[in-house]
Amino acid sequence: MHSSALRHRPLRRPTCILVVLCLVASVGRLMHDLGQAPGIAFRYAVGTDRAASTVTHTVWGTRTVTRAALPTSLNPQAPPSKPKRKSKPKPPKQDLLGAHSYDPSGLLVVNPLGGHPIPELIHRAEAAWAAKLARASTTLRQAVAEYTRRYARPPPKGFDMWWAYTAVHDVRLPDEYDQIDRDLAPFYGVAPTDLQEALRALEAHEHFYTIGKNGDGYSGLEMLNYTLPQDALAAPGFEIIELMREVEAELPPFRAAFNPYDGPNLVLDYELRQQALDAARKGTYIDSANPPPAKVHGWLAACPPHSRARLDADSGKIPPPFDDNRPNLELPSVPGGEEGPKTFIHDPLLSTDPCVHPTLLRSHGAYVAAGTGPDSRRMLVPQFSYSVTPLHTDVRIASPLNWFTDDLPAEGRPPPLGLSWAERVDVRLQWRGRNTGIWHATDSRWREAHRVRLAALGAGMGSVNVSVLDPGAPFDDLFGRRVGFREQGLGGEGPDELDFDDHDGQRPRGGRTPVGAPLPVPRARIVPALLDIAFAGPPINCEPTQCAVLDEMFEWQKLRHYTNAVLDKYVIDVDGNGWSSRFKRLMNSGSLIFKATTYPEWFTDRLAPWVHYVPIQNSYTDLLDALVFFRAHDEAGARIAAAGREWSRRYWRTEDLTAYMYRLFLEYARVMSTDRATMSFEMWADERQDAVRERALKARWERKRRNAGEPDDE
């Protein structure tokens, strides 16, 4: 044993020495790596290590999200790397542009270091519109579930027949009726007996008409009450009755009192409205005889205490003319070289609200005419009106007034209106209208009304220069560079730098160039080139002395016949004494429509800004920027104009008006009923019956269409 051990010892010694050497080398390597760890971490953090890589995703051309990918040697789950002959592709170049700010006020605030904001607004709006279309309910059960989710109550009785009407008549977006809930929700916090008493008092006053349906077995709508000084004021009521002929047999009995004038007249105290909404959520009623005490008066009474309008008033930031009704004898204010960043509308509903934008109170005739505003109502009154501002609680309708059916005649040429986009020769922004919107009195501030300021802008009044954002494509020497808008035939046939058909779904290619600070442009050169805006005379709505002032202030033009719209690429629509009744006709025209308003309408939730039209602030501070952009990017304007016309033809038909009023009257009949529970719709439990029952509901409407005017036997 001993001799054998002596013989094998020389064989074990080299092995031990080799093991010891390996251990020493491993420890040395470990100590070296620990000493170099901070340097390795820094290289990974700044992305300089050769083994590290990044993956970058760009969102809307203004924001980047970068993820670091671990090198294979540091990723325990990664398979061993294999040598590759081809070099790895370089990661996408990061977008280093600044981000624009989407303000809670509904405005995009431009960052000069970001790309031009309009392509971003367009892409966001198109994505939102596509998502809205994709999530629309396609079955009655889906529509009931979506209704309950949105409003925390079941749909009204008759909802199944209403839904079948929308299906048979191809009424799109059957879930998008939030405006009805915004108008009627406070009434759920008021006892039906109190609402009925308020309605009787309303009908006893002059200047109202009532349409509805008696519970005496008669199956149609009729004019139930009439206290108007002129028969013509009742004409819209008969148009509404005619609009509802196909569905009147399906409506429950109700009485609806209508204000026959263009504008609303019910300003409700904010605290009272909130008290009613809180009661509605709890299933209780407010004490209508003892409303909460008024904390403020006038227009501000309709605004929340935390709103900008109330906060600015409390801090003294709201200057005259809001404080009083002293006349303004200066020239109308028009946009020019305003301080601060440029802004554009991204949420039209918010942009119309004076509580969010107090400047509306001193720049729109609907508010300026009443100075600090009328006294707020101390009770909720169920009154219907043709147009309603965010400060009023009138119930708005889908009005058939001034209905425009289809394309304008154009010598037998095919639509739209006989001329293609490329054939339209007038590329100035066009508007003709009367000086409505306010009474022009000596002691009023009519110079600040919305139409007066628009006409002043078209007349070239204001500062010597105006500031305009670089549109990011060839433009003319108005800006001191290159040659001009291609539509003017002044040359400049360079390519459009913005690709509006970008297939990556994220941003246009031209968005990599910062928009920069606005460029100063001589007003005397830009206005004639861009605008064809003027009052059509003679002056109206004015005291004799003020009519003379208006006549001297402006160069009055003749009214343009609406068939001349075949020549216009760009048209602006603004409010008058109330909402604009010409908007439907303009949307059908095939022109690109710019719209400024303070009146949310029945279609507000069903129409997409920057997809179907161009939203403009009431201040018009974004108007020239938007117009210059679309003049420089002709295809973008053509795209929106075509989409707007198609929307008007598919989403604003008489069937769409009927569907809105049908649902509105169902909702209204329930909220006025003393038994609201029985006036609600309950979906049947067995889903297996859905297909059969839905077919039966649709069949009833199809028979009604075939037997137009004949009573249904079911």
Short mmCIF file of C-alpha atoms in Angstrom, two decimals, residues 50-500:
data_model
loop_
_atom_site.label_atom_id
_atom_site.label_comp_id
_atom_site.label_asym_id
_atom_site.label_seq_id
_atom_site.Cartn_x
_atom_site.Cartn_y
_atom_site.Cartn_z
CA ARG A 50 -20.90 48.14 -27.92
CA ALA A 51 -22.88 45.24 -26.51
CA ALA A 52 -25.87 47.41 -25.54
CA SER A 53 -28.65 48.45 -27.89
CA THR A 54 -31.79 50.52 -27.66
CA VAL A 55 -35.28 50.21 -29.08
CA THR A 56 -37.05 53.51 -29.68
CA HIS A 57 -40.76 54.04 -30.38
CA THR A 58 -41.98 57.46 -31.51
CA VAL A 59 -45.48 58.60 -30.58
CA TRP A 60 -47.19 61.48 -32.47
CA GLY A 61 -43.84 62.90 -33.49
CA THR A 62 -43.32 64.62 -30.14
CA ARG A 63 -42.54 61.96 -27.58
CA THR A 64 -40.13 59.03 -27.53
CA VAL A 65 -40.03 55.92 -25.37
CA THR A 66 -36.64 54.17 -25.30
CA ARG A 67 -35.99 50.74 -23.84
CA ALA A 68 -32.48 49.41 -23.21
CA ALA A 69 -31.87 45.86 -24.44
CA LEU A 70 -29.42 43.81 -22.38
CA PRO A 71 -26.37 42.42 -24.17
CA THR A 72 -26.50 38.70 -24.66
CA SER A 73 -23.65 38.18 -22.20
CA LEU A 74 -25.65 39.84 -19.38
CA ASN A 75 -29.01 38.26 -20.20
CA PRO A 76 -29.24 34.82 -18.57
CA GLN A 77 -32.32 33.87 -20.60
CA ALA A 78 -30.87 34.78 -23.95
CA PRO A 79 -29.52 32.01 -26.17
CA PRO A 80 -25.78 32.07 -26.92
CA SER A 81 -24.98 34.48 -29.68
CA LYS A 82 -23.75 33.24 -33.01
CA PRO A 83 -21.33 35.09 -35.21
CA LYS A 84 -23.03 36.96 -38.07
CA ARG A 85 -21.42 38.18 -41.21
CA LYS A 86 -23.96 40.96 -41.81
CA SER A 87 -23.82 44.05 -39.62
CA LYS A 88 -26.80 44.80 -37.39
CA PRO A 89 -29.19 47.50 -38.65
CA LYS A 90 -28.91 50.79 -36.83
CA PRO A 91 -31.76 51.62 -34.45
CA PRO A 92 -34.24 54.29 -35.62
CA LYS A 93 -33.08 57.82 -35.11
CA GLN A 94 -34.72 59.35 -32.08
CA ASP A 95 -37.11 62.24 -32.58
CA LEU A 96 -35.58 65.10 -30.63
CA LEU A 97 -38.45 67.56 -31.16
CA GLY A 98 -40.15 69.20 -28.20
CA ALA A 99 -43.65 68.18 -27.21
CA HIS A 100 -46.70 70.38 -27.60
CA SER A 101 -48.90 70.77 -24.52
CA TYR A 102 -52.52 69.60 -24.48
CA ASP A 103 -54.08 72.00 -22.03
CA PRO A 104 -57.17 71.02 -19.96
CA SER A 105 -58.87 74.06 -21.47
CA GLY A 106 -59.19 72.20 -24.78
CA LEU A 107 -56.31 74.05 -26.45
CA LEU A 108 -53.00 72.75 -27.76
CA VAL A 109 -50.19 75.10 -26.71
CA VAL A 110 -47.50 75.22 -29.38
CA ASN A 111 -43.90 74.46 -28.47
CA PRO A 112 -41.61 76.20 -31.01
CA LEU A 113 -39.22 73.27 -30.69
CA GLY A 114 -41.92 70.85 -31.81
CA GLY A 115 -43.12 70.16 -35.33
CA HIS A 116 -46.04 72.02 -36.84
CA PRO A 117 -49.01 71.17 -34.58
CA ILE A 118 -51.68 70.70 -37.25
CA PRO A 119 -50.36 67.36 -38.60
CA GLU A 120 -50.29 66.08 -35.04
CA LEU A 121 -53.85 67.29 -34.42
CA ILE A 122 -55.02 65.63 -37.62
CA HIS A 123 -53.44 62.26 -36.81
CA ARG A 124 -54.75 62.24 -33.25
CA ALA A 125 -58.25 63.17 -34.43
CA GLU A 126 -58.27 60.53 -37.14
CA ALA A 127 -57.21 57.87 -34.63
CA ALA A 128 -59.91 58.98 -32.16
CA TRP A 129 -62.56 58.95 -34.89
CA ALA A 130 -61.55 55.47 -36.04
CA ALA A 131 -61.71 54.23 -32.45
CA LYS A 132 -65.17 55.74 -31.98
CA LEU A 133 -66.44 53.99 -35.10
CA ALA A 134 -64.84 50.68 -34.07
CA ARG A 135 -66.45 50.59 -30.61
CA ALA A 136 -69.99 51.48 -31.75
CA SER A 137 -72.67 49.03 -30.61
CA THR A 138 -73.98 46.66 -33.28
CA THR A 139 -76.74 44.92 -31.31
CA LEU A 140 -79.52 46.08 -29.01
CA ARG A 141 -77.99 44.27 -26.05
CA GLN A 142 -74.67 46.03 -26.62
CA ALA A 143 -76.44 49.40 -26.91
CA VAL A 144 -78.34 48.82 -23.63
CA ALA A 145 -75.14 47.84 -21.83
CA GLU A 146 -73.29 50.89 -23.17
CA TYR A 147 -76.16 53.19 -22.21
CA THR A 148 -76.18 51.81 -18.66
CA ARG A 149 -72.40 52.11 -18.40
CA ARG A 150 -72.40 55.75 -19.50
CA TYR A 151 -75.39 57.11 -17.60
CA ALA A 152 -75.82 54.71 -14.64
CA ARG A 153 -79.49 54.21 -15.42
CA PRO A 154 -81.48 51.98 -17.79
CA PRO A 155 -82.57 53.36 -21.18
CA PRO A 156 -86.03 54.89 -21.54
CA LYS A 157 -89.09 52.87 -22.44
CA GLY A 158 -89.27 52.40 -26.21
CA PHE A 159 -85.48 52.19 -26.53
CA ASP A 160 -85.78 48.87 -28.37
CA MET A 161 -87.92 50.39 -31.12
CA TRP A 162 -85.64 53.42 -31.27
CA TRP A 163 -82.62 51.16 -31.72
CA ALA A 164 -84.40 49.22 -34.47
CA TYR A 165 -85.14 52.53 -36.20
CA THR A 166 -81.44 53.41 -36.21
CA ALA A 167 -80.55 49.97 -37.57
CA VAL A 168 -83.11 50.02 -40.40
CA HIS A 169 -82.28 53.60 -41.37
CA ASP A 170 -78.50 53.12 -41.11
CA VAL A 171 -78.07 55.76 -38.39
CA ARG A 172 -74.40 55.57 -37.43
CA LEU A 173 -72.86 55.82 -33.94
CA PRO A 174 -75.94 54.71 -31.95
CA ASP A 175 -74.13 55.30 -28.62
CA GLU A 176 -73.07 58.92 -29.19
CA TYR A 177 -75.93 60.84 -27.62
CA ASP A 178 -74.12 62.29 -24.61
CA GLN A 179 -75.51 65.74 -25.36
CA ILE A 180 -79.01 64.57 -24.45
CA ASP A 181 -77.76 63.41 -21.06
CA ARG A 182 -75.84 66.66 -20.50
CA ASP A 183 -79.08 68.56 -21.13
CA LEU A 184 -81.51 66.38 -19.16
CA ALA A 185 -79.42 64.90 -16.32
CA PRO A 186 -80.13 67.73 -13.80
CA PHE A 187 -83.89 67.21 -14.18
CA TYR A 188 -83.60 63.73 -12.63
CA GLY A 189 -82.83 65.49 -9.35
CA VAL A 190 -86.12 67.42 -9.45
CA ALA A 191 -89.50 65.95 -8.51
CA PRO A 192 -91.65 65.35 -11.62
CA THR A 193 -94.52 67.29 -10.03
CA ASP A 194 -92.23 70.33 -9.68
CA LEU A 195 -91.19 70.01 -13.34
CA GLN A 196 -94.81 69.78 -14.46
CA GLU A 197 -95.68 72.89 -12.45
CA ALA A 198 -92.75 74.76 -14.03
CA LEU A 199 -93.93 73.66 -17.49
CA ARG A 200 -97.48 74.92 -16.86
CA ALA A 201 -96.12 78.29 -15.77
CA LEU A 202 -93.93 78.43 -18.87
CA GLU A 203 -96.82 77.69 -21.21
CA ALA A 204 -98.86 80.45 -19.62
CA HIS A 205 -96.33 83.07 -20.71
CA GLU A 206 -96.25 84.69 -24.11
CA HIS A 207 -93.69 83.86 -26.77
CA PHE A 208 -93.83 80.07 -26.52
CA TYR A 209 -95.34 77.20 -28.43
CA THR A 210 -95.88 73.64 -27.24
CA ILE A 211 -95.82 70.49 -29.35
CA GLY A 212 -96.51 67.03 -28.05
CA LYS A 213 -98.87 64.11 -27.90
CA ASN A 214 -102.00 63.82 -25.82
CA GLY A 215 -102.92 60.60 -24.07
CA ASP A 216 -106.38 60.50 -25.68
CA GLY A 217 -105.67 57.77 -28.20
CA TYR A 218 -104.57 60.08 -31.01
CA SER A 219 -101.33 58.65 -32.38
CA GLY A 220 -99.71 61.77 -33.78
CA LEU A 221 -97.85 64.89 -32.70
CA GLU A 222 -99.61 68.24 -32.84
CA MET A 223 -99.32 71.85 -31.79
CA LEU A 224 -100.79 71.78 -28.28
CA ASN A 225 -100.31 75.40 -27.23
CA TYR A 226 -99.50 78.66 -28.97
CA THR A 227 -98.81 82.10 -27.41
CA LEU A 228 -96.82 83.83 -30.13
CA PRO A 229 -97.20 87.37 -31.50
CA GLN A 230 -96.39 86.24 -35.05
CA ASP A 231 -97.51 83.12 -36.86
CA ALA A 232 -94.14 82.82 -38.58
CA LEU A 233 -92.48 82.10 -35.23
CA ALA A 234 -94.45 78.85 -34.98
CA ALA A 235 -93.34 77.58 -38.39
CA PRO A 236 -90.32 75.67 -36.98
CA GLY A 237 -92.68 73.78 -34.67
CA PHE A 238 -94.63 72.43 -37.61
CA GLU A 239 -91.35 71.44 -39.29
CA ILE A 240 -90.44 69.43 -36.21
CA ILE A 241 -93.84 67.72 -36.23
CA GLU A 242 -93.37 66.82 -39.89
CA LEU A 243 -89.88 65.50 -39.16
CA MET A 244 -91.35 63.07 -36.61
CA ARG A 245 -94.20 61.69 -38.74
CA GLU A 246 -92.63 58.26 -39.22
CA VAL A 247 -92.00 57.70 -35.51
CA GLU A 248 -94.84 59.62 -33.81
CA ALA A 249 -96.90 56.48 -33.16
CA GLU A 250 -94.04 55.07 -31.05
CA LEU A 251 -93.76 58.14 -28.79
CA PRO A 252 -95.43 58.26 -25.36
CA PRO A 253 -97.64 61.23 -24.41
CA PHE A 254 -95.65 64.39 -23.58
CA ARG A 255 -95.72 68.19 -23.77
CA ALA A 256 -92.60 70.12 -24.87
CA ALA A 257 -92.48 73.94 -24.65
CA PHE A 258 -90.26 75.69 -27.21
CA ASN A 259 -88.56 79.07 -27.15
CA PRO A 260 -89.20 80.33 -30.73
CA TYR A 261 -86.20 82.68 -30.94
CA ASP A 262 -82.67 81.99 -32.13
CA GLY A 263 -80.91 82.17 -28.77
CA PRO A 264 -81.40 80.61 -25.32
CA ASN A 265 -82.57 82.47 -22.22
CA LEU A 266 -82.22 80.18 -19.18
CA VAL A 267 -79.03 80.80 -17.18
CA LEU A 268 -78.94 78.45 -14.18
CA ASP A 269 -76.99 78.95 -10.98
CA TYR A 270 -74.09 76.47 -10.87
CA GLU A 271 -74.66 75.50 -7.23
CA LEU A 272 -78.30 74.71 -7.97
CA ARG A 273 -77.37 72.62 -10.99
CA GLN A 274 -74.82 70.66 -8.99
CA GLN A 275 -77.32 70.15 -6.18
CA ALA A 276 -79.75 68.67 -8.70
CA LEU A 277 -77.07 66.41 -10.22
CA ASP A 278 -76.06 65.18 -6.76
CA ALA A 279 -79.68 64.43 -5.91
CA ALA A 280 -80.12 62.57 -9.20
CA ARG A 281 -77.12 60.35 -8.43
CA LYS A 282 -78.57 59.55 -5.00
CA GLY A 283 -82.09 58.97 -6.34
CA THR A 284 -83.55 61.89 -4.35
CA TYR A 285 -85.02 65.32 -5.20
CA ILE A 286 -83.94 68.85 -4.36
CA ASP A 287 -86.23 71.23 -2.51
CA SER A 288 -87.29 73.40 -5.44
CA ALA A 289 -88.95 75.92 -3.13
CA ASN A 290 -85.71 76.56 -1.22
CA PRO A 291 -82.76 76.75 -3.65
CA PRO A 292 -79.26 77.45 -2.33
CA PRO A 293 -78.42 81.15 -1.93
CA ALA A 294 -76.81 82.81 -4.93
CA LYS A 295 -73.08 83.41 -4.38
CA VAL A 296 -72.45 85.41 -7.55
CA HIS A 297 -74.61 87.03 -10.19
CA GLY A 298 -74.71 87.31 -13.95
CA TRP A 299 -72.78 85.02 -16.27
CA LEU A 300 -70.40 83.97 -13.51
CA ALA A 301 -73.26 82.37 -11.58
CA ALA A 302 -73.29 79.54 -14.13
CA CYS A 303 -69.58 78.75 -13.63
CA PRO A 304 -67.99 76.45 -11.03
CA PRO A 305 -66.18 78.21 -8.14
CA HIS A 306 -62.89 76.67 -9.25
CA SER A 307 -63.31 77.69 -12.91
CA ARG A 308 -60.95 80.14 -14.55
CA ALA A 309 -63.77 82.67 -15.00
CA ARG A 310 -64.63 82.72 -11.30
CA LEU A 311 -60.98 82.65 -10.17
CA ASP A 312 -60.03 85.48 -12.53
CA ALA A 313 -62.97 87.55 -11.32
CA ASP A 314 -62.06 86.96 -7.68
CA SER A 315 -58.45 87.99 -8.30
CA GLY A 316 -59.37 91.04 -10.36
CA LYS A 317 -57.88 89.65 -13.58
CA ILE A 318 -61.06 90.24 -15.59
CA PRO A 319 -60.83 93.86 -16.77
CA PRO A 320 -63.49 96.02 -18.40
CA PRO A 321 -65.52 95.57 -20.57
CA PHE A 322 -66.63 92.59 -18.52
CA ASP A 323 -67.16 94.69 -15.41
CA ASP A 324 -69.63 97.12 -16.93
CA ASN A 325 -71.44 98.03 -20.09
CA ARG A 326 -69.55 101.20 -20.99
CA PRO A 327 -69.40 101.67 -24.76
CA ASN A 328 -66.19 100.92 -26.58
CA LEU A 329 -65.43 103.62 -29.15
CA GLU A 330 -62.21 102.10 -30.44
CA LEU A 331 -61.79 99.99 -33.54
CA PRO A 332 -62.70 96.30 -33.22
CA SER A 333 -59.91 94.13 -31.82
CA VAL A 334 -58.40 91.70 -34.30
CA PRO A 335 -55.58 89.15 -33.91
CA GLY A 336 -52.08 90.31 -34.67
CA GLY A 337 -48.90 90.17 -32.64
CA GLU A 338 -50.27 88.61 -29.45
CA GLU A 339 -47.78 87.75 -26.75
CA GLY A 340 -47.40 84.17 -25.61
CA PRO A 341 -47.41 80.88 -27.52
CA LYS A 342 -49.76 80.02 -30.35
CA THR A 343 -52.74 77.81 -29.52
CA PHE A 344 -55.10 75.54 -31.48
CA ILE A 345 -58.29 73.73 -30.51
CA HIS A 346 -58.05 70.05 -29.68
CA ASP A 347 -61.39 69.76 -27.77
CA PRO A 348 -64.18 71.87 -29.32
CA LEU A 349 -66.60 71.26 -26.44
CA LEU A 350 -64.23 72.83 -23.92
CA SER A 351 -63.24 75.63 -26.27
CA THR A 352 -66.85 76.90 -26.41
CA ASP A 353 -67.17 77.28 -22.62
CA PRO A 354 -66.81 80.81 -21.15
CA CYS A 355 -66.16 79.32 -17.71
CA VAL A 356 -62.98 77.82 -19.18
CA HIS A 357 -62.30 80.73 -21.56
CA PRO A 358 -63.54 83.95 -19.89
CA THR A 359 -62.50 86.03 -22.91
CA LEU A 360 -65.66 84.73 -24.61
CA LEU A 361 -67.69 86.85 -22.21
CA ARG A 362 -66.27 90.00 -23.78
CA SER A 363 -65.76 88.85 -27.38
CA HIS A 364 -68.97 87.07 -28.46
CA GLY A 365 -72.27 88.83 -29.06
CA ALA A 366 -74.24 86.21 -27.13
CA TYR A 367 -72.52 87.42 -23.94
CA VAL A 368 -71.40 90.97 -24.74
CA ALA A 369 -74.98 92.06 -25.41
CA ALA A 370 -75.95 91.31 -21.79
CA GLY A 371 -72.92 92.94 -20.17
CA THR A 372 -72.17 91.16 -16.92
CA GLY A 373 -75.03 88.79 -17.65
CA PRO A 374 -78.67 88.24 -16.65
CA ASP A 375 -79.79 87.03 -13.25
CA SER A 376 -79.59 83.26 -12.98
CA ARG A 377 -82.69 81.11 -12.61
CA ARG A 378 -83.48 79.82 -9.15
CA MET A 379 -85.25 76.70 -10.43
CA LEU A 380 -84.90 74.18 -13.26
CA VAL A 381 -87.32 74.81 -16.13
CA PRO A 382 -87.81 72.27 -18.95
CA GLN A 383 -87.61 74.53 -22.03
CA PHE A 384 -86.45 73.56 -25.54
CA SER A 385 -84.39 75.97 -27.67
CA TYR A 386 -82.77 75.93 -31.12
CA SER A 387 -79.32 76.84 -29.80
CA VAL A 388 -77.80 76.70 -26.32
CA THR A 389 -74.50 78.02 -24.93
CA PRO A 390 -72.57 76.19 -22.18
CA LEU A 391 -73.94 78.74 -19.66
CA HIS A 392 -77.60 78.03 -20.42
CA THR A 393 -79.77 75.10 -19.36
CA ASP A 394 -82.24 75.14 -22.25
CA VAL A 395 -82.63 71.73 -23.89
CA ARG A 396 -81.16 71.84 -27.42
CA ILE A 397 -82.77 70.13 -30.38
CA ALA A 398 -81.70 68.74 -33.74
CA SER A 399 -83.26 71.47 -35.84
CA PRO A 400 -84.56 70.92 -39.37
CA LEU A 401 -84.57 74.70 -39.98
CA ASN A 402 -83.03 75.81 -43.28
CA TRP A 403 -82.60 72.18 -44.22
CA PHE A 404 -80.35 71.61 -47.19
CA THR A 405 -80.93 68.33 -48.97
CA ASP A 406 -77.99 67.53 -51.23
CA ASP A 407 -75.64 68.92 -53.85
CA LEU A 408 -76.12 72.28 -55.47
CA PRO A 409 -76.97 72.32 -59.15
CA ALA A 410 -73.92 72.97 -61.31
CA GLU A 411 -74.86 72.70 -64.96
CA GLY A 412 -75.39 68.98 -64.78
CA ARG A 413 -71.83 68.20 -63.76
CA PRO A 414 -71.20 65.42 -61.24
CA PRO A 415 -70.85 66.18 -57.50
CA PRO A 416 -69.49 67.66 -55.39
CA LEU A 417 -71.12 70.75 -56.82
CA GLY A 418 -69.77 70.13 -60.28
CA LEU A 419 -66.19 71.21 -59.59
CA SER A 420 -63.36 69.09 -58.26
CA TRP A 421 -61.03 70.38 -55.56
CA ALA A 422 -58.33 71.18 -58.11
CA GLU A 423 -60.80 73.13 -60.28
CA ARG A 424 -61.84 75.55 -57.54
CA VAL A 425 -60.20 78.80 -58.50
CA ASP A 426 -60.69 80.99 -55.40
CA VAL A 427 -58.21 80.02 -52.68
CA ARG A 428 -58.97 82.91 -50.32
CA LEU A 429 -60.95 82.21 -47.17
CA GLN A 430 -64.50 83.26 -47.99
CA TRP A 431 -67.29 84.71 -45.83
CA ARG A 432 -70.26 86.97 -46.52
CA GLY A 433 -72.90 87.69 -43.93
CA ARG A 434 -75.10 90.29 -42.28
CA ASN A 435 -74.04 92.14 -39.15
CA THR A 436 -76.18 89.99 -36.86
CA GLY A 437 -75.14 88.65 -33.47
CA ILE A 438 -75.76 91.77 -31.36
CA TRP A 439 -77.87 94.93 -31.26
CA HIS A 440 -75.64 97.82 -32.32
CA ALA A 441 -76.56 100.58 -29.87
CA THR A 442 -74.72 103.74 -28.85
CA ASP A 443 -74.23 102.53 -25.30
CA SER A 444 -73.29 98.93 -26.17
CA ARG A 445 -69.98 97.23 -26.87
CA TRP A 446 -70.90 95.91 -30.29
CA ARG A 447 -67.36 96.47 -31.61
CA GLU A 448 -66.29 93.38 -29.64
CA ALA A 449 -68.96 91.06 -31.08
CA HIS A 450 -67.80 88.05 -33.06
CA ARG A 451 -69.05 89.05 -36.52
CA VAL A 452 -67.79 92.62 -36.23
CA ARG A 453 -64.32 91.40 -35.33
CA LEU A 454 -64.33 88.94 -38.24
CA ALA A 455 -65.28 91.67 -40.68
CA ALA A 456 -62.56 93.91 -39.20
CA LEU A 457 -60.01 91.15 -39.77
CA GLY A 458 -61.11 90.86 -43.39
CA ALA A 459 -60.90 94.64 -43.80
CA GLY A 460 -57.26 94.69 -42.74
CA MET A 461 -57.75 96.55 -39.48
CA GLY A 462 -55.27 96.06 -36.67
CA SER A 463 -51.53 96.11 -36.14
CA VAL A 464 -49.03 96.61 -38.98
CA ASN A 465 -47.79 93.03 -38.76
CA VAL A 466 -49.38 89.72 -37.91
CA SER A 467 -47.54 86.66 -36.66
CA VAL A 468 -47.97 83.37 -38.52
CA LEU A 469 -46.39 79.96 -38.01
CA ASP A 470 -44.16 78.64 -40.78
CA PRO A 471 -46.36 76.10 -42.61
CA GLY A 472 -43.39 73.84 -43.35
CA ALA A 473 -43.71 73.80 -47.14
CA PRO A 474 -43.07 76.18 -50.06
CA PHE A 475 -44.77 79.51 -49.53
CA ASP A 476 -44.58 82.89 -51.16
CA ASP A 477 -42.66 86.09 -50.67
CA LEU A 478 -45.25 87.36 -48.22
CA PHE A 479 -42.94 85.68 -45.76
CA GLY A 480 -39.75 86.82 -47.46
CA ARG A 481 -38.81 83.36 -48.71
CA ARG A 482 -38.98 81.38 -51.91
CA VAL A 483 -42.00 81.54 -54.18
CA GLY A 484 -45.49 80.93 -53.51
CA PHE A 485 -48.50 78.94 -52.76
CA ARG A 486 -48.93 76.48 -55.60
CA GLU A 487 -52.66 77.16 -55.76
CA GLN A 488 -51.98 80.78 -56.72
CA GLY A 489 -49.99 79.75 -59.78
CA LEU A 490 -46.99 81.69 -58.54
CA GLY A 491 -44.55 78.82 -58.95
CA GLY A 492 -43.06 76.94 -56.07
CA GLU A 493 -43.82 73.41 -57.19
CA GLY A 494 -41.63 71.87 -54.52
CA PRO A 495 -42.84 68.75 -52.73
CA ASP A 496 -45.03 68.90 -49.67
CA GLU A 497 -42.72 68.11 -46.75
CA LEU A 498 -45.50 66.51 -44.71
CA ASP A 499 -46.60 63.02 -45.72
CA PHE A 500 -50.25 62.73 -44.69
#
